[in-house]
Amino acid sequence: MTVGTDRPADGRGATPRAHEPWPGIDPDDLPDGLVVADETGRVICFNAAARRITAVPGDEALGRPLDQVLPLEDLKGRRWWALTDPYGGLATRRGQPERNLLLPGGREVLVSARYVREHPTGPVRRVVVCLRGTEARRRTERSHAELIATVAHELRSPLTSVKGFTATLLAKWERFTDDQKRLMLETVDADANRVTRLIAELLDISRIDSGRLEVRRQPVDIAAAVGRHIQAHTTGGQSPDRFFVRVHPQLPDLWADPDKIDQILGNLLENAVRHGEGTVTIEVAPRDTTDGEKGTAVTVSDEGPGIPEESMGRVFTRFWRGSKRGGTGLGLYIVKGIVEAHGGTITVGRGPRGGAEFRFILPVGAPAYLA
């Protein structure tokens, strides 16, 4: 798309050329910084985003040489315009790819440029420069670095255990009693399961971030699913009195992915048991969705200290941990992604007895042929 950047004396945009698909676009409407220089190298367009990114007023930029308005340097301190030489360099160059450059004061920006020529090897008639802040990219890079660090940390402990016990058993099998061998193998099995869960979490995050999380809908008895998870906790040593289940009558038929519903319930119940205190209450009730459709609401609450008010907005982000009791901090991020993949919503708040309260609402989601 060609953006009209010439500004006649009367203040109106340049006369649109025939090939412009959307004539009359105001450069100030663009989300990225736009700087355009004419064939003499003087700035003829300096939009609002460019003024915000560079902190240079528009009246100080228009009409001045491009290299003075944007005194950019690369990360080695070299002057960027002297290196690239858009007006006097190779006649076959069409521009510069995006790269990190520095403004005066050391502020980092992402800069790309295009050289506009009337014919492929002709003189440069326009230099169009795009500016972007680096904050979003820095956040993404930090998130990736945190993910790698978390994965490395979470993998090191179980793999060390697996390696140590298997090496010991292989080298000294005859020296151990059957009970000792069983204990070592059970530890290896538990640590292998821990690694498997972590890998599954990473795959889920990848699918959620790329929008490729698949939901295979089929009828789900969510009350029975809640019962299975509570039984698993009681079998693992929790007292049956720790749980209170309230299932309302006349629940709508729910079509969802049963494996992913198990992920949601397993994560929320484990959080309530591990980080909460007192009775864990699970309520299943019919509830309309925000779109007015029939749905099912599941609420999980405990009687612990709850989540601080200032942390409520970060609960469903990556690496958020409510306490120092272990975990990757990825579970609730995945839960939110699964709920939203079903077309539902999930919220967090304070329960009636002061603890944390999670509520997710899933639409009925029946296939079209049953509607």
Tab-separated table of C-alpha atoms in Angstrom:
chain	number	residue	atom	x	y	z
A	1	MET	CA	0.000	0.000	0.000
A	2	THR	CA	1.276	3.501	-0.836
A	3	VAL	CA	0.494	6.064	1.818
A	4	GLY	CA	0.054	9.676	0.725
A	5	THR	CA	2.744	11.590	2.578
A	6	ASP	CA	3.157	14.829	0.611
A	7	ARG	CA	1.464	17.703	2.459
A	8	PRO	CA	0.481	20.707	0.292
A	9	ALA	CA	0.459	24.173	1.768
A	10	ASP	CA	-3.296	24.061	2.365
A	11	GLY	CA	-2.767	21.176	4.863
A	12	ARG	CA	-4.662	18.521	2.937
A	13	GLY	CA	-3.198	15.163	1.951
A	14	ALA	CA	-1.575	14.686	-1.443
A	15	THR	CA	-3.762	13.907	-4.433
A	16	PRO	CA	-4.223	10.100	-4.353
A	17	ARG	CA	-2.605	8.119	-7.106
A	18	ALA	CA	-4.684	5.668	-9.075
A	19	HIS	CA	-2.970	2.582	-7.641
A	20	GLU	CA	-3.635	3.542	-4.004
A	21	PRO	CA	-6.223	1.056	-2.679
A	22	TRP	CA	-7.258	3.308	0.248
A	23	PRO	CA	-6.517	6.925	-0.744
A	24	GLY	CA	-6.462	9.607	1.888
A	25	ILE	CA	-5.103	7.555	4.802
A	26	ASP	CA	-3.737	9.790	7.539
A	27	PRO	CA	-0.221	8.627	8.577
A	28	ASP	CA	-1.128	9.536	12.160
A	29	ASP	CA	-3.616	6.646	12.116
A	30	LEU	CA	-0.819	4.098	11.636
A	31	PRO	CA	0.207	2.134	14.760
A	32	ASP	CA	3.926	2.210	13.886
A	33	GLY	CA	6.206	5.168	13.497
A	34	LEU	CA	6.411	6.370	9.885
A	35	VAL	CA	9.168	8.675	8.635
A	36	VAL	CA	9.450	9.548	4.943
A	37	ALA	CA	12.278	11.496	3.296
A	38	ASP	CA	12.211	12.878	-0.256
A	39	GLU	CA	14.840	12.555	-2.965
A	40	THR	CA	16.998	15.232	-1.257
A	41	GLY	CA	16.977	13.343	2.054
A	42	ARG	CA	14.718	15.788	3.882
A	43	VAL	CA	11.830	14.589	6.018
A	44	ILE	CA	8.387	15.170	4.505
A	45	CYS	CA	6.350	12.932	6.841
A	46	PHE	CA	6.730	12.344	10.556
A	47	ASN	CA	3.639	10.739	12.006
A	48	ALA	CA	2.297	10.724	15.564
A	49	ALA	CA	3.779	7.323	16.440
A	50	ALA	CA	7.224	8.487	15.248
A	51	ARG	CA	6.926	11.577	17.427
A	52	ARG	CA	5.990	9.409	20.414
A	53	ILE	CA	8.813	6.885	19.879
A	54	THR	CA	11.567	9.440	19.215
A	55	ALA	CA	10.270	12.249	21.481
A	56	VAL	CA	10.978	14.671	18.599
A	57	PRO	CA	8.244	17.275	17.878
A	58	GLY	CA	6.863	17.224	14.357
A	59	ASP	CA	7.757	20.840	13.576
A	60	GLU	CA	11.396	20.077	14.447
A	61	ALA	CA	11.491	17.105	12.110
A	62	LEU	CA	9.762	18.242	8.913
A	63	GLY	CA	12.153	19.726	6.371
A	64	ARG	CA	15.317	18.609	8.164
A	65	PRO	CA	17.793	15.986	6.870
A	66	LEU	CA	16.778	12.435	7.715
A	67	ASP	CA	20.077	11.563	9.410
A	68	GLN	CA	19.678	14.535	11.769
A	69	VAL	CA	16.088	13.762	12.673
A	70	LEU	CA	16.949	10.090	13.234
A	71	PRO	CA	20.604	9.957	14.388
A	72	LEU	CA	20.515	6.184	14.617
A	73	GLU	CA	23.442	3.990	15.653
A	74	ASP	CA	23.826	0.234	15.608
A	75	LEU	CA	24.623	-1.729	18.762
A	76	LYS	CA	28.363	-1.268	18.076
A	77	GLY	CA	28.068	2.524	18.059
A	78	ARG	CA	28.345	2.982	14.281
A	79	ARG	CA	26.227	5.608	12.505
A	80	TRP	CA	23.500	3.722	10.665
A	81	TRP	CA	22.931	6.155	7.794
A	82	ALA	CA	26.638	6.272	7.018
A	83	LEU	CA	26.694	2.465	6.881
A	84	THR	CA	23.600	2.019	4.734
A	85	ASP	CA	23.931	5.140	2.509
A	86	PRO	CA	20.454	4.853	0.930
A	87	TYR	CA	20.964	7.663	-1.617
A	88	GLY	CA	24.527	6.861	-2.691
A	89	GLY	CA	24.752	3.109	-2.188
A	90	LEU	CA	24.131	0.253	-4.599
A	91	ALA	CA	21.385	1.052	-7.087
A	92	THR	CA	19.906	-2.435	-6.698
A	93	ARG	CA	19.138	-2.083	-2.983
A	94	ARG	CA	15.462	-1.957	-2.108
A	95	GLY	CA	15.740	-1.263	1.611
A	96	GLN	CA	16.951	-2.527	4.958
A	97	PRO	CA	15.423	-5.375	7.014
A	98	GLU	CA	14.224	-4.763	10.540
A	99	ARG	CA	16.968	-4.518	13.128
A	100	ASN	CA	17.631	-3.134	16.608
A	101	LEU	CA	19.128	0.355	16.558
A	102	LEU	CA	19.774	3.022	19.165
A	103	LEU	CA	18.400	6.544	19.419
A	104	PRO	CA	20.292	9.261	21.337
A	105	GLY	CA	20.374	8.352	25.004
A	106	GLY	CA	20.674	4.641	24.253
A	107	ARG	CA	16.939	4.042	23.711
A	108	GLU	CA	16.464	0.933	21.565
A	109	VAL	CA	14.045	0.846	18.611
A	110	LEU	CA	13.236	-1.558	15.799
A	111	VAL	CA	13.909	0.069	12.433
A	112	SER	CA	13.245	-1.053	8.874
A	113	ALA	CA	13.534	0.990	5.684
A	114	ARG	CA	12.382	0.832	2.078
A	115	TYR	CA	13.948	2.687	-0.825
A	116	VAL	CA	11.384	3.806	-3.380
A	117	ARG	CA	12.662	4.106	-6.971
A	118	GLU	CA	10.770	4.942	-10.155
A	119	HIS	CA	12.507	2.017	-11.877
A	120	PRO	CA	14.617	-0.821	-10.383
A	121	THR	CA	18.045	0.795	-10.739
A	122	GLY	CA	17.002	4.439	-10.754
A	123	PRO	CA	17.781	7.046	-8.100
A	124	VAL	CA	15.995	6.904	-4.750
A	125	ARG	CA	12.904	9.116	-4.735
A	126	ARG	CA	11.689	8.278	-1.245
A	127	VAL	CA	13.129	6.615	1.843
A	128	VAL	CA	10.328	5.170	3.968
A	129	VAL	CA	11.349	4.287	7.524
A	130	CYS	CA	9.242	2.247	9.956
A	131	LEU	CA	9.885	2.578	13.704
A	132	ARG	CA	8.661	0.277	16.462
A	133	GLY	CA	9.229	0.176	20.177
A	134	THR	CA	11.012	-2.869	21.579
A	135	GLU	CA	8.826	-3.337	24.672
A	136	ALA	CA	6.564	-6.038	23.200
A	137	ARG	CA	9.492	-7.978	21.754
A	138	ARG	CA	11.396	-7.686	25.037
A	139	ARG	CA	8.403	-9.082	26.916
A	140	THR	CA	8.189	-12.000	24.490
A	141	GLU	CA	11.915	-12.684	24.782
A	142	ARG	CA	11.725	-12.572	28.590
A	143	SER	CA	8.750	-14.942	28.526
A	144	HIS	CA	10.642	-17.392	26.315
A	145	ALA	CA	13.734	-17.142	28.517
A	146	GLU	CA	11.636	-17.781	31.633
A	147	LEU	CA	9.996	-20.770	29.966
A	148	ILE	CA	13.379	-22.273	29.057
A	149	ALA	CA	14.723	-21.655	32.574
A	150	THR	CA	11.619	-23.189	34.145
A	151	VAL	CA	11.746	-26.251	31.914
A	152	ALA	CA	15.458	-26.746	32.585
A	153	HIS	CA	14.923	-26.454	36.338
A	154	GLU	CA	11.885	-28.748	36.416
A	155	LEU	CA	13.566	-31.391	34.252
A	156	ARG	CA	16.896	-31.438	36.090
A	157	SER	CA	15.599	-32.844	39.381
A	158	PRO	CA	13.546	-35.818	38.104
A	159	LEU	CA	16.073	-36.742	35.428
A	160	THR	CA	18.875	-36.696	38.003
A	161	SER	CA	16.790	-38.999	40.190
A	162	VAL	CA	15.962	-41.357	37.307
A	163	LYS	CA	19.586	-41.504	36.201
A	164	GLY	CA	20.895	-42.019	39.733
A	165	PHE	CA	18.516	-44.807	40.736
A	166	THR	CA	18.757	-46.715	37.441
A	167	ALA	CA	22.567	-46.535	37.484
A	168	THR	CA	22.609	-47.734	41.097
A	169	LEU	CA	20.248	-50.618	40.390
A	170	LEU	CA	22.194	-51.717	37.307
A	171	ALA	CA	25.507	-51.652	39.143
A	172	LYS	CA	24.454	-53.131	42.494
A	173	TRP	CA	21.239	-55.055	41.846
A	174	GLU	CA	22.142	-58.018	44.073
A	175	ARG	CA	22.960	-55.848	47.101
A	176	PHE	CA	19.421	-54.527	47.566
A	177	THR	CA	16.395	-56.194	49.082
A	178	ASP	CA	13.155	-56.474	47.139
A	179	ASP	CA	11.612	-53.656	49.187
A	180	GLN	CA	14.540	-51.368	48.432
A	181	LYS	CA	14.330	-52.174	44.731
A	182	ARG	CA	10.588	-51.496	44.745
A	183	LEU	CA	11.087	-48.125	46.464
A	184	MET	CA	13.718	-47.069	43.915
A	185	LEU	CA	11.580	-48.176	40.958
A	186	GLU	CA	8.513	-46.398	42.355
A	187	THR	CA	10.581	-43.222	42.657
A	188	VAL	CA	11.798	-43.599	39.069
A	189	ASP	CA	8.203	-44.170	37.918
A	190	ALA	CA	6.955	-41.064	39.769
A	191	ASP	CA	9.757	-38.888	38.369
A	192	ALA	CA	9.137	-40.223	34.837
A	193	ASN	CA	5.463	-39.246	35.249
A	194	ARG	CA	6.564	-35.780	36.363
A	195	VAL	CA	8.646	-35.350	33.200
A	196	THR	CA	5.742	-36.615	31.079
A	197	ARG	CA	3.381	-34.062	32.670
A	198	LEU	CA	5.839	-31.234	32.038
A	199	ILE	CA	6.209	-32.189	28.378
A	200	ALA	CA	2.412	-32.357	28.056
A	201	GLU	CA	2.176	-28.857	29.566
A	202	LEU	CA	4.709	-27.514	27.073
A	203	LEU	CA	2.785	-29.042	24.169
A	204	ASP	CA	-0.441	-27.512	25.488
A	205	ILE	CA	1.182	-24.084	25.772
A	206	SER	CA	2.478	-24.367	22.208
A	207	ARG	CA	-0.996	-25.248	20.918
A	208	ILE	CA	-2.692	-22.513	22.946
A	209	ASP	CA	-0.243	-19.811	21.822
A	210	SER	CA	-0.576	-20.831	18.163
A	211	GLY	CA	-4.373	-21.244	18.306
A	212	ARG	CA	-4.135	-24.964	17.436
A	213	LEU	CA	-5.645	-26.444	20.595
A	214	GLU	CA	-8.160	-29.014	19.369
A	215	VAL	CA	-11.390	-29.722	21.241
A	216	ARG	CA	-13.005	-33.106	20.545
A	217	ARG	CA	-16.518	-32.714	21.860
A	218	GLN	CA	-18.581	-35.563	23.252
A	219	PRO	CA	-21.134	-35.898	26.068
A	220	VAL	CA	-19.519	-35.255	29.454
A	221	ASP	CA	-20.974	-36.068	32.871
A	222	ILE	CA	-19.174	-33.347	34.736
A	223	ALA	CA	-20.557	-34.346	38.144
A	224	ALA	CA	-19.117	-37.847	37.675
A	225	ALA	CA	-15.799	-36.306	36.592
A	226	VAL	CA	-15.695	-34.270	39.816
A	227	GLY	CA	-16.366	-37.451	41.786
A	228	ARG	CA	-13.469	-39.279	40.118
A	229	HIS	CA	-11.022	-36.516	40.984
A	230	ILE	CA	-12.135	-36.388	44.617
A	231	GLN	CA	-11.774	-40.152	44.860
A	232	ALA	CA	-8.233	-39.881	43.502
A	233	HIS	CA	-7.380	-37.351	46.219
A	234	THR	CA	-8.904	-39.444	49.002
A	235	THR	CA	-7.109	-42.543	47.706
A	236	GLY	CA	-3.901	-40.519	47.847
A	237	GLY	CA	-4.361	-39.795	51.534
A	238	GLN	CA	-6.713	-36.809	51.763
A	239	SER	CA	-9.619	-37.109	54.209
A	240	PRO	CA	-13.058	-37.462	52.555
A	241	ASP	CA	-14.246	-34.755	54.958
A	242	ARG	CA	-11.921	-32.298	53.181
A	243	PHE	CA	-14.344	-32.128	50.220
A	244	PHE	CA	-17.923	-30.925	49.945
A	245	VAL	CA	-19.721	-31.366	46.605
A	246	ARG	CA	-22.962	-29.615	45.659
A	247	VAL	CA	-24.511	-30.626	42.326
A	248	HIS	CA	-27.648	-28.780	41.298
A	249	PRO	CA	-30.428	-30.697	39.547
A	250	GLN	CA	-31.422	-30.280	35.894
A	251	LEU	CA	-27.945	-29.648	34.544
A	252	PRO	CA	-27.921	-29.112	30.766
A	253	ASP	CA	-26.290	-31.789	28.617
A	254	LEU	CA	-22.663	-30.749	28.216
A	255	TRP	CA	-20.638	-31.506	25.106
A	256	ALA	CA	-16.936	-31.000	25.711
A	257	ASP	CA	-13.556	-32.688	25.475
A	258	PRO	CA	-13.512	-35.113	28.457
A	259	ASP	CA	-9.702	-35.259	28.660
A	260	LYS	CA	-9.430	-31.485	28.776
A	261	ILE	CA	-12.224	-31.206	31.327
A	262	ASP	CA	-10.187	-33.615	33.475
A	263	GLN	CA	-7.181	-31.290	33.058
A	264	ILE	CA	-9.211	-28.318	34.269
A	265	LEU	CA	-10.702	-30.119	37.259
A	266	GLY	CA	-7.422	-31.789	38.190
A	267	ASN	CA	-5.538	-28.495	38.189
A	268	LEU	CA	-8.145	-26.516	40.145
A	269	LEU	CA	-8.621	-29.234	42.764
A	270	GLU	CA	-4.883	-29.767	43.172
A	271	ASN	CA	-4.395	-26.020	43.674
A	272	ALA	CA	-7.170	-25.921	46.280
A	273	VAL	CA	-5.746	-28.910	48.158
A	274	ARG	CA	-2.102	-27.877	47.947
A	275	HIS	CA	-2.357	-24.124	48.444
A	276	GLY	CA	-5.690	-23.759	50.265
A	277	GLU	CA	-6.897	-24.807	53.683
A	278	GLY	CA	-10.043	-26.197	55.274
A	279	THR	CA	-12.911	-27.622	53.254
A	280	VAL	CA	-12.693	-27.599	49.477
A	281	THR	CA	-16.155	-26.907	48.049
A	282	ILE	CA	-17.059	-27.904	44.493
A	283	GLU	CA	-20.361	-26.654	43.124
A	284	VAL	CA	-21.820	-27.641	39.735
A	285	ALA	CA	-24.802	-25.596	38.598
A	286	PRO	CA	-26.621	-24.553	35.411
A	287	ARG	CA	-25.644	-21.051	34.364
A	288	ASP	CA	-26.192	-18.938	31.263
A	289	THR	CA	-23.061	-17.800	29.448
A	290	THR	CA	-22.255	-14.178	28.660
A	291	ASP	CA	-23.908	-14.703	25.253
A	292	GLY	CA	-27.130	-15.872	26.837
A	293	GLU	CA	-26.591	-19.530	25.904
A	294	LYS	CA	-27.225	-22.396	28.287
A	295	GLY	CA	-24.125	-23.534	30.096
A	296	THR	CA	-22.671	-25.248	33.144
A	297	ALA	CA	-20.748	-23.454	35.882
A	298	VAL	CA	-18.219	-25.227	38.097
A	299	THR	CA	-16.962	-23.405	41.198
A	300	VAL	CA	-13.992	-24.574	43.279
A	301	SER	CA	-13.311	-22.724	46.535
A	302	ASP	CA	-11.327	-23.293	49.717
A	303	GLU	CA	-10.995	-21.712	53.151
A	304	GLY	CA	-7.348	-20.701	53.012
A	305	PRO	CA	-5.839	-17.204	53.002
A	306	GLY	CA	-6.933	-16.650	49.404
A	307	ILE	CA	-5.189	-14.701	46.679
A	308	PRO	CA	-4.065	-11.111	47.385
A	309	GLU	CA	-6.166	-8.523	45.607
A	310	GLU	CA	-3.150	-7.104	43.775
A	311	SER	CA	-2.372	-10.561	42.304
A	312	MET	CA	-5.855	-11.315	40.939
A	313	GLY	CA	-5.047	-9.938	37.500
A	314	ARG	CA	-1.932	-12.145	37.131
A	315	VAL	CA	-3.353	-15.495	38.220
A	316	PHE	CA	-3.860	-16.806	34.683
A	317	THR	CA	-0.532	-15.589	33.302
A	318	ARG	CA	2.508	-17.784	32.750
A	319	PHE	CA	4.687	-18.611	35.765
A	320	TRP	CA	2.324	-17.152	38.350
A	321	ARG	CA	2.689	-19.041	41.608
A	322	GLY	CA	0.420	-18.498	44.586
A	323	SER	CA	3.013	-19.823	47.031
A	324	LYS	CA	6.491	-21.312	47.217
A	325	ARG	CA	5.219	-24.880	47.326
A	326	GLY	CA	6.559	-25.923	43.961
A	327	GLY	CA	4.925	-26.203	40.570
A	328	THR	CA	5.810	-24.701	37.216
A	329	GLY	CA	3.311	-21.833	37.340
A	330	LEU	CA	1.899	-22.958	33.988
A	331	GLY	CA	-1.213	-24.843	35.110
A	332	LEU	CA	-3.688	-21.971	35.392
A	333	TYR	CA	-2.452	-20.467	32.121
A	334	ILE	CA	-3.271	-23.793	30.435
A	335	VAL	CA	-6.621	-24.038	32.229
A	336	LYS	CA	-7.640	-20.622	30.906
A	337	GLY	CA	-6.596	-21.612	27.374
A	338	ILE	CA	-8.631	-24.845	27.528
A	339	VAL	CA	-11.727	-23.092	28.878
A	340	GLU	CA	-11.545	-20.413	26.185
A	341	ALA	CA	-11.010	-23.079	23.496
A	342	HIS	CA	-14.404	-24.461	24.575
A	343	GLY	CA	-15.925	-20.993	24.206
A	344	GLY	CA	-16.176	-20.551	27.965
A	345	THR	CA	-14.919	-18.124	30.590
A	346	ILE	CA	-13.008	-18.502	33.862
A	347	THR	CA	-12.726	-16.065	36.755
A	348	VAL	CA	-10.996	-15.915	40.106
A	349	GLY	CA	-12.153	-14.197	43.264
A	350	ARG	CA	-12.532	-14.554	47.006
A	351	GLY	CA	-14.732	-17.345	48.307
A	352	PRO	CA	-17.493	-17.008	50.908
A	353	ARG	CA	-15.088	-18.131	53.665
A	354	GLY	CA	-12.114	-16.081	52.548
A	355	GLY	CA	-10.225	-18.556	50.388
A	356	ALA	CA	-9.630	-18.543	46.641
A	357	GLU	CA	-12.633	-19.196	44.403
A	358	PHE	CA	-12.299	-20.276	40.766
A	359	ARG	CA	-15.373	-20.476	38.557
A	360	PHE	CA	-15.466	-21.598	34.940
A	361	ILE	CA	-18.550	-21.563	32.758
A	362	LEU	CA	-18.779	-23.782	29.679
A	363	PRO	CA	-21.461	-23.412	27.021
A	364	VAL	CA	-23.473	-26.538	26.219
A	365	GLY	CA	-21.555	-26.804	22.933
A	366	ALA	CA	-23.859	-29.367	21.350
A	367	PRO	CA	-23.070	-30.348	17.741
A	368	ALA	CA	-25.103	-28.550	15.081
A	369	TYR	CA	-27.136	-31.641	14.196
A	370	LEU	CA	-28.507	-31.722	17.787
A	371	ALA	CA	-29.349	-28.026	17.915
